[in-house]
Tab-separated table of C-alpha atoms and ligand atoms in Angstrom:
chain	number	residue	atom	x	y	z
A	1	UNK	CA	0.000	0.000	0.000
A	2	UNK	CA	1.084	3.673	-1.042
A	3	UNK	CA	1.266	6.224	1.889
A	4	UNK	CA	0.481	9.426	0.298
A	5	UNK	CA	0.800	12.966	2.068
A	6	UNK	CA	1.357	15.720	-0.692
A	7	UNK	CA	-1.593	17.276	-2.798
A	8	UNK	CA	0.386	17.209	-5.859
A	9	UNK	CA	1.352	13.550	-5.273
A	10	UNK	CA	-2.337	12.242	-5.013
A	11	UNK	CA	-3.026	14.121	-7.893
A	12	UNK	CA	-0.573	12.917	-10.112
A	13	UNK	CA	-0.841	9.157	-9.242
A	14	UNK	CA	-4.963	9.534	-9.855
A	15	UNK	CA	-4.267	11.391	-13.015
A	16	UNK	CA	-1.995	8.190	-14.017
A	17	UNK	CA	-4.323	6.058	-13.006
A	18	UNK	CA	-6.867	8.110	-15.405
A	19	UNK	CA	-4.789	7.745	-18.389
A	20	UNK	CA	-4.395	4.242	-18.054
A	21	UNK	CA	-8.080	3.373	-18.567
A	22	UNK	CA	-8.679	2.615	-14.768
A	23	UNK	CA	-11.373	3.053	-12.560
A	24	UNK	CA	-10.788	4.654	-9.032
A	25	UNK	CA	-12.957	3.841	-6.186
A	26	UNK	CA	-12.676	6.241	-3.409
A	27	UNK	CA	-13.516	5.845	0.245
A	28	UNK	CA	-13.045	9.411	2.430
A	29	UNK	CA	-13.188	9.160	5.831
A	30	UNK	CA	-11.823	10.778	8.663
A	31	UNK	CA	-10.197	8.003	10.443
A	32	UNK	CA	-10.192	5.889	13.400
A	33	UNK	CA	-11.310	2.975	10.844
A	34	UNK	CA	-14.035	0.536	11.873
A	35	UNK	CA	-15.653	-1.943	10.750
A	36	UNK	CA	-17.951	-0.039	9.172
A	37	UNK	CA	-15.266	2.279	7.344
A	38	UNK	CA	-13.949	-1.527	6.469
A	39	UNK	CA	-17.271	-1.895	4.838
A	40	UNK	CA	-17.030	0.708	2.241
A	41	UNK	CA	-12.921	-0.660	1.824
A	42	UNK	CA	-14.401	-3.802	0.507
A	43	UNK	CA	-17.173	-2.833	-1.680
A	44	UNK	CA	-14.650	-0.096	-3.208
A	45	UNK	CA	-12.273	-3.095	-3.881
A	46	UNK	CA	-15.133	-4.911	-5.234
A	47	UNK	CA	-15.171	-3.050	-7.865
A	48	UNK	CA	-12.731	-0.691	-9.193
A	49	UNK	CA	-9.271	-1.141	-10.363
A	50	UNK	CA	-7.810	1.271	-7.910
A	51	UNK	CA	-9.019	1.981	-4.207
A	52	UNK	CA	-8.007	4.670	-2.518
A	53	UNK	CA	-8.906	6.141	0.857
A	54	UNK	CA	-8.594	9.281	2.714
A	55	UNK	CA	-8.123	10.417	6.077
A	56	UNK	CA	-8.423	13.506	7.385
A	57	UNK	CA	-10.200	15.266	10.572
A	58	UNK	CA	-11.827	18.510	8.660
A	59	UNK	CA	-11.950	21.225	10.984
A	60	UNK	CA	-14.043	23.085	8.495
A	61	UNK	CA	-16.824	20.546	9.351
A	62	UNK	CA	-16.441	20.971	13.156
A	63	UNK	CA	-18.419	23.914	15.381
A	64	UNK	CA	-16.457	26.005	17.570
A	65	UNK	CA	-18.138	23.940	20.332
A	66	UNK	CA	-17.688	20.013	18.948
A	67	UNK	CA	-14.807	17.781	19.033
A	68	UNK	CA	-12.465	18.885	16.822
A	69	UNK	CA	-9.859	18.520	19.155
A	70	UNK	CA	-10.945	15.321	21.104
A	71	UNK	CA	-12.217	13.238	18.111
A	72	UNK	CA	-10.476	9.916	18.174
A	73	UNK	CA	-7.016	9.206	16.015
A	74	UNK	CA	-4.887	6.226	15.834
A	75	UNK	CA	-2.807	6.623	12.402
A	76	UNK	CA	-0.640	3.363	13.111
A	77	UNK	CA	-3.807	1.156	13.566
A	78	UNK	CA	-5.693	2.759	10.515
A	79	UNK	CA	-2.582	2.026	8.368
A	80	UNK	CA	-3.178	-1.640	9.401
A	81	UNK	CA	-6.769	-1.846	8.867
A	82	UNK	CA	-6.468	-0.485	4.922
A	83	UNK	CA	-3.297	-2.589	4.173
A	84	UNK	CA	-6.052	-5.305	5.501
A	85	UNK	CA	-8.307	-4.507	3.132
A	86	UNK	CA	-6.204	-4.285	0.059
A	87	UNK	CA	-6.594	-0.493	-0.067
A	88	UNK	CA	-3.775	0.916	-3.094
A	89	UNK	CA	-3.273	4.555	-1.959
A	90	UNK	CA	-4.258	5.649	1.785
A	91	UNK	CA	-4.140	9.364	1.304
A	92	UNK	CA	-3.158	11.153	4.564
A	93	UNK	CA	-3.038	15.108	3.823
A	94	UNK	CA	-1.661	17.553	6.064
A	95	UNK	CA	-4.263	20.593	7.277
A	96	UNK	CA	-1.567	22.943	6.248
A	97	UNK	CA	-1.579	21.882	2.841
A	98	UNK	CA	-5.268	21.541	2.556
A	99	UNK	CA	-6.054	24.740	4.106
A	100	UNK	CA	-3.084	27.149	3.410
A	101	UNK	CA	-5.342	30.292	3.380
A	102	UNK	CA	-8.781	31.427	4.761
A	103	UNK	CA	-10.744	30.112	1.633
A	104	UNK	CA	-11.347	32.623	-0.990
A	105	UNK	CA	-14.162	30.952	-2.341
A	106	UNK	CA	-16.526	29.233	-0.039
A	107	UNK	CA	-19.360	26.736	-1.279
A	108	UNK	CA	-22.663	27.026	0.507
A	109	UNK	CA	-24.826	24.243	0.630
A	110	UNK	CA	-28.870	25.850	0.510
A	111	UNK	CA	-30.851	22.878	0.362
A	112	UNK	CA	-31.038	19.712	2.310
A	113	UNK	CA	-29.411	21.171	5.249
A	114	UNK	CA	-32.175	23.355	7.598
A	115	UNK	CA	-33.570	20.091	9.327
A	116	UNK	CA	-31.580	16.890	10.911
A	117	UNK	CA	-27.779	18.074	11.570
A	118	UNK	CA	-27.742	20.860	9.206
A	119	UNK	CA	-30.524	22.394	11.401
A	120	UNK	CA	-28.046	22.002	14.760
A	121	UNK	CA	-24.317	22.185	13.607
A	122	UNK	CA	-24.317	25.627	11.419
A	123	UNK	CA	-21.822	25.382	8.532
A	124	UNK	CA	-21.147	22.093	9.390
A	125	UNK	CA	-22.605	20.729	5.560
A	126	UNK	CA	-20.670	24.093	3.961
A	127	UNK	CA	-17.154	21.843	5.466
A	128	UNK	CA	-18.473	18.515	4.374
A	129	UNK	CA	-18.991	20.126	0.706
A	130	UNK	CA	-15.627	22.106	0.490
A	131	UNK	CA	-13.246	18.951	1.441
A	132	UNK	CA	-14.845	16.831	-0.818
A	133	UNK	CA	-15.055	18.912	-3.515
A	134	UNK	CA	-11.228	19.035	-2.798
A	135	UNK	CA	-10.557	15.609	-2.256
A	136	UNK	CA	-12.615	14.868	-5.217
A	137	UNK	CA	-10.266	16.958	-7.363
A	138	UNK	CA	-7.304	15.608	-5.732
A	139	UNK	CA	-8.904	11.934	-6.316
A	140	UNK	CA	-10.528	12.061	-9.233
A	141	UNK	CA	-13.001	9.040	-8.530
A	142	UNK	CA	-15.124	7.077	-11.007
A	143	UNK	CA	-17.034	5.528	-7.640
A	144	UNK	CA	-17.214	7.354	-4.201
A	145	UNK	CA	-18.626	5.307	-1.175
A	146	UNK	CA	-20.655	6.809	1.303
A	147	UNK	CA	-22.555	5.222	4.615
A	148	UNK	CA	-26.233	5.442	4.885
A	149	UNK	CA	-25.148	6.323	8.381
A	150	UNK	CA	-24.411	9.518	7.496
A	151	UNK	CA	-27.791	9.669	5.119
A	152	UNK	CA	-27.759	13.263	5.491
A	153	UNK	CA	-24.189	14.012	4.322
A	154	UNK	CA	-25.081	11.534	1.147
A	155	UNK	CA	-28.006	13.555	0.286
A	156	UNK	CA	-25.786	17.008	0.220
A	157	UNK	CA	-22.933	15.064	-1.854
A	158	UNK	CA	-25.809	13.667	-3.928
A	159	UNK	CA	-26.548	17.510	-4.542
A	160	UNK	CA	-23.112	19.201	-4.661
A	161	UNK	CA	-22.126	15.973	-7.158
A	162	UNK	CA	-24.908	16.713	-9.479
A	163	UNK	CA	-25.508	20.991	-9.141
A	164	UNK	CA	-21.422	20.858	-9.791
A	165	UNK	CA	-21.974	18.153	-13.062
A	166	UNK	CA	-18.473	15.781	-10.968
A	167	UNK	CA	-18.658	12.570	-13.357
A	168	UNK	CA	-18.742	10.451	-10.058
A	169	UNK	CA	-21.504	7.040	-9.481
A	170	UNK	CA	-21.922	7.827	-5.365
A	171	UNK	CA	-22.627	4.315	-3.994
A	172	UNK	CA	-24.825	4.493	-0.431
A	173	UNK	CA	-23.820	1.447	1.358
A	174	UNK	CA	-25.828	0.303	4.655
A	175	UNK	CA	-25.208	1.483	7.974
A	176	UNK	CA	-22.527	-1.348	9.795
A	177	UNK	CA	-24.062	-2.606	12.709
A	178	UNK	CA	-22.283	-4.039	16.066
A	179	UNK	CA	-24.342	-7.322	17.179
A	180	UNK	CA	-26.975	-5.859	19.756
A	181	UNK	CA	-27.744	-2.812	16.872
A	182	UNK	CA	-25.764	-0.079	17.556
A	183	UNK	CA	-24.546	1.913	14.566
A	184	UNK	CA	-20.957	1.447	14.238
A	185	UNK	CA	-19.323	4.742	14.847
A	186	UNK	CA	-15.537	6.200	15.406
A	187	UNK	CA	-17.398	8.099	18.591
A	188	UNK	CA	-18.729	5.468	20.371
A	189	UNK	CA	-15.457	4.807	21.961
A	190	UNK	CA	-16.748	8.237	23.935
A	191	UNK	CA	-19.621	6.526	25.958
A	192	UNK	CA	-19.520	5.383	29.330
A	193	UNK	CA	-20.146	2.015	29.880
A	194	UNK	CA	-23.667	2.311	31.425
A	195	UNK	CA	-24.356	5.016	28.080
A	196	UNK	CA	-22.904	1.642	25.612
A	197	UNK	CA	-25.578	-0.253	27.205
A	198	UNK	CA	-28.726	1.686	26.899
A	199	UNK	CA	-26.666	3.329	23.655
A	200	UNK	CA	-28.676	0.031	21.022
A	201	UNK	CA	-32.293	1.485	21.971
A	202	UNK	CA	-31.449	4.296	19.623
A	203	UNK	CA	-32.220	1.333	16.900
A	204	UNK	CA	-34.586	-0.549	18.915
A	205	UNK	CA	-36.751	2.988	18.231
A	206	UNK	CA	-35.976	3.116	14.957
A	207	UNK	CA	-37.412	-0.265	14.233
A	208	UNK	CA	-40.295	0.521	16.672
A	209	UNK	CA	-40.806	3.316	14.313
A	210	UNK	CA	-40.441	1.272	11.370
A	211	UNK	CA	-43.286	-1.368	12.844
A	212	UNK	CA	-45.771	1.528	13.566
A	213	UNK	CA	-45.490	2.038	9.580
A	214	UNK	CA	-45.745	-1.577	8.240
A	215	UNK	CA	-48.870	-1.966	10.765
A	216	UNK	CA	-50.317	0.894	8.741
A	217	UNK	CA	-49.706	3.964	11.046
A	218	UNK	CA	-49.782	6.706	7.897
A	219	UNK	CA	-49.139	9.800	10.243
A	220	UNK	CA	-45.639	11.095	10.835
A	221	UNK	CA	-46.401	13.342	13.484
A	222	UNK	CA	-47.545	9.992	15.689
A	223	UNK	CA	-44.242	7.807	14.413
A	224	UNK	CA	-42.559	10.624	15.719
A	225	UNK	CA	-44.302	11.339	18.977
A	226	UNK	CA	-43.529	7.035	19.800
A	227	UNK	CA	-39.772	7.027	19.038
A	228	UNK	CA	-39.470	9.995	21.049
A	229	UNK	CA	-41.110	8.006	24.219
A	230	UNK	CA	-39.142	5.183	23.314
A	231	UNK	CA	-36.032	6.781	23.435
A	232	UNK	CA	-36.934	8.404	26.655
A	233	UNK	CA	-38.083	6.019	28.296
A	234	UNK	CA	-35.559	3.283	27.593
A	235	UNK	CA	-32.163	5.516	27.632
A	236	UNK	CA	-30.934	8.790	29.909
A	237	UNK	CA	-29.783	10.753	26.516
A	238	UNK	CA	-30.919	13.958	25.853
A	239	UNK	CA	-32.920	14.038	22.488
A	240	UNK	CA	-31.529	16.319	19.656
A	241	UNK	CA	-34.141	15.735	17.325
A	242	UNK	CA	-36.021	12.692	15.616
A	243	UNK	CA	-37.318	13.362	12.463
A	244	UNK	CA	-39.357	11.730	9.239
A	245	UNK	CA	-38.793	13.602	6.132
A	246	UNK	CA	-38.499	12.317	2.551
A	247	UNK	CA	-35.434	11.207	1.094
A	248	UNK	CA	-33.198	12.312	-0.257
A	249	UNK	CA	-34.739	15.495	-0.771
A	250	UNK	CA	-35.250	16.034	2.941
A	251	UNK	CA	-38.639	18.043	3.218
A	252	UNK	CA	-41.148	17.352	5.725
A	253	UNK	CA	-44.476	15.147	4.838
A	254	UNK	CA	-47.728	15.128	6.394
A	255	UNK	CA	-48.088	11.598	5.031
A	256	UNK	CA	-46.054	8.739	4.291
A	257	UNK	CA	-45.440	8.648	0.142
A	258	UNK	CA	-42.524	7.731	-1.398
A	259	UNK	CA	-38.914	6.904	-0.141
A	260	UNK	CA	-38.813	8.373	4.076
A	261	UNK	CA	-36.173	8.694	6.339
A	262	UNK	CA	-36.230	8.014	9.997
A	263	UNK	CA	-33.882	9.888	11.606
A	264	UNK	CA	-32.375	10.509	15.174
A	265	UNK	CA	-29.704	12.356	16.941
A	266	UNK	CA	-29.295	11.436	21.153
A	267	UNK	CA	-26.671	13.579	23.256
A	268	UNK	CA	-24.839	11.070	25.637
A	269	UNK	CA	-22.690	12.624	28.289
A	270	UNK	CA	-20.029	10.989	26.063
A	271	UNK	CA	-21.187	11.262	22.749
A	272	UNK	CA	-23.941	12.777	20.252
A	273	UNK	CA	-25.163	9.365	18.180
A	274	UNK	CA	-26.564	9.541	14.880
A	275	UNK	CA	-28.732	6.856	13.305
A	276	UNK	CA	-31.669	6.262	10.796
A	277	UNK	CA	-33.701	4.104	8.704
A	278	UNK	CA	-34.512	4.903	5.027
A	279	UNK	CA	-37.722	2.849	4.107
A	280	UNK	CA	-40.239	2.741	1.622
A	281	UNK	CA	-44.086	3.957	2.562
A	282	UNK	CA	-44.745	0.641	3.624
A	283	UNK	CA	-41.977	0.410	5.787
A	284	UNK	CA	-39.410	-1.887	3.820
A	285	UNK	CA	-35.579	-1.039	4.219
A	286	UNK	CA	-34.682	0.696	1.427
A	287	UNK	CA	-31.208	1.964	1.762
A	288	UNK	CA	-31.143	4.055	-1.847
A	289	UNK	CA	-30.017	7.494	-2.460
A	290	UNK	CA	-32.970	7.836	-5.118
B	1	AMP	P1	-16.360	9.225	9.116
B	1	AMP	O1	-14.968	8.735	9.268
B	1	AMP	O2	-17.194	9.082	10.337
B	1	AMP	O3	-16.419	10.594	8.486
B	1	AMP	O4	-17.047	8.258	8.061
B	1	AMP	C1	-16.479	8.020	6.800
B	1	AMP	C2	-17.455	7.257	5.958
B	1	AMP	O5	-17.771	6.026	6.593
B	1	AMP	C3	-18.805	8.000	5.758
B	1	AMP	O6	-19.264	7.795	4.443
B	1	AMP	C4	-19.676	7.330	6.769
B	1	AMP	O7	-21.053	7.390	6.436
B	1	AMP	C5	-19.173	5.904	6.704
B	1	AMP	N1	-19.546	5.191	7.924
B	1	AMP	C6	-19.305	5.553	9.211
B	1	AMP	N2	-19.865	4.675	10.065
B	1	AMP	C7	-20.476	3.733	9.301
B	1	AMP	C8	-21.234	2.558	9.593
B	1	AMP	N3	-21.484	2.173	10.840
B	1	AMP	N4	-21.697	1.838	8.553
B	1	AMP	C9	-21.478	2.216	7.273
B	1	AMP	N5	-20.762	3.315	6.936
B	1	AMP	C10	-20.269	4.060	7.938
């Protein structure tokens, strides 16, 4: 596996890579691999010629208040895990580099961003967009792999990758689970252990939720109202929002039509978790971006 840190370098290699006819699969992430992250690895390798993966914490992403500074890194055993996983390039760039300047030109995402996360962590999609738009150019990807984890952030690439015409497939791939349901997560190594144990009926709502539907509950505003009580009366977090909007488009419905999400955010003392379920309007999994 290549270890690349220069701009110019990662460039050059994809550019190569172009001209020879082959197809680049890339997996960005911000590190402290997991299973999950291992997930999109595979599927990447699956099928393209070239895989290559990124790491790098984005403080463009991160409110003055979050955990920029806290959030989890362990380059030695990341290097391991994408050797592990066949990865070609692991592409490690230095903030300096990426960020030389205050930006002269910022990109400003307007839709799909004033409920869920966008609604709590200002500017936090305007970061996702500009270091992706960068890594994109740096990458040059036929394939990009995203989590449905994170099914916000894939609708807002969705939209920056076809306002800004990138020729890049996105490929969604399902939210990694550990065995009692928890979404796998780079934070989770935050929660206490009492918060770990009550930390799985985050999902145990959603798929209350998700029953409510396919036993013909049609109103949001009562799916909503249950997951909430679930949630508090099964776990001691703090409820940042649970949500049912359409996806990917994001806009609120006063009845179930079409593709839905199912969305929650739950502050821990340790951590804020994220999770969701995308499902048709009968309640199936769906896990599509369209
Ligand atoms: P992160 O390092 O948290 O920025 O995540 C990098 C990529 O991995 C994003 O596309 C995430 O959606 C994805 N990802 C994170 N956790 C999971 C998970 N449990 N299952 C599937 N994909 C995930």
């Amino acid at each position: 596996m290549n270890i690349i840190r220069s701009i110019a370098e990662m460039q050059q290699f994809s550019k190569q890579c172009q001209r020879r006819g082959q197809s680049i699969g890339f997996v960005p992430t911000m590190g402290y691999l997991h299973v999950g992250h291992e997930q999109l690895m595979k599927r990447a390798r699956s099928e393209n010629d070239i895989v290559v993966t990124s790491i790098f914490v984005n403080p463009l992403q991160f409110g003055p208040n979050e955990d920029f500074d806290r959030y989890p890194r362990d380059e030695q055993r990341d290097i391991e895990i994408a050797k592990r996983n066949n990865v070609d390039v692991l592409f490690l760039p230095h903030q300096a580099e990426m960020y030389p300047d205050e930006q002269g030109i910022t990109i400003e995402v307007r839709n799909r961003t004033d409920v869920l996360c966008g609604q709590r962590r200002e500017g936090h999609f305007n970061g996702v967009v500009t270091v992706l738009t960068k890594l994109f150019h740096l990458t040059l990807p036929t394939n990009a792999y995203f989590g449905l984890k994170d099914a916000q952030q894939l609708a807002v690439v969705d939209l920056l990758v076809s306002t800004y015409n990138f020729p890049i497939k996105l490929v969604p791939v399902p939210t990694v689970r550990e065995p009692d349901g928890l979404a796998m997560s780079s934070r989770n190594v935050y929660l206490t252990e009492k918060e770990r144990m009550e930390a799985p009926f985050l999902y145990q709502a959603l798929k209350h939720g998700q029953k409510l539907i396919i036993d013909g509950e049609k109103n949001p505003v009562n799916i909503v109202k249950e997951v909430i009580d679930f949630i508090d009366s099964n776990t001691h977090g703090k409820i940042d929002y649970v949500e049912l909007l359409s996806y990917p488009d994001l806009l609120p419905i006063d009845k179930l039509e079409g593709q839905i999400i199912l969305a929650l955010a739950v502050h821990f003392q340790g951590a804020r978790l994220i999770d969701n379920l995308i499902l048709d309007q009968e309640g199936n999994i769906s896990e599509q971006l369209k």
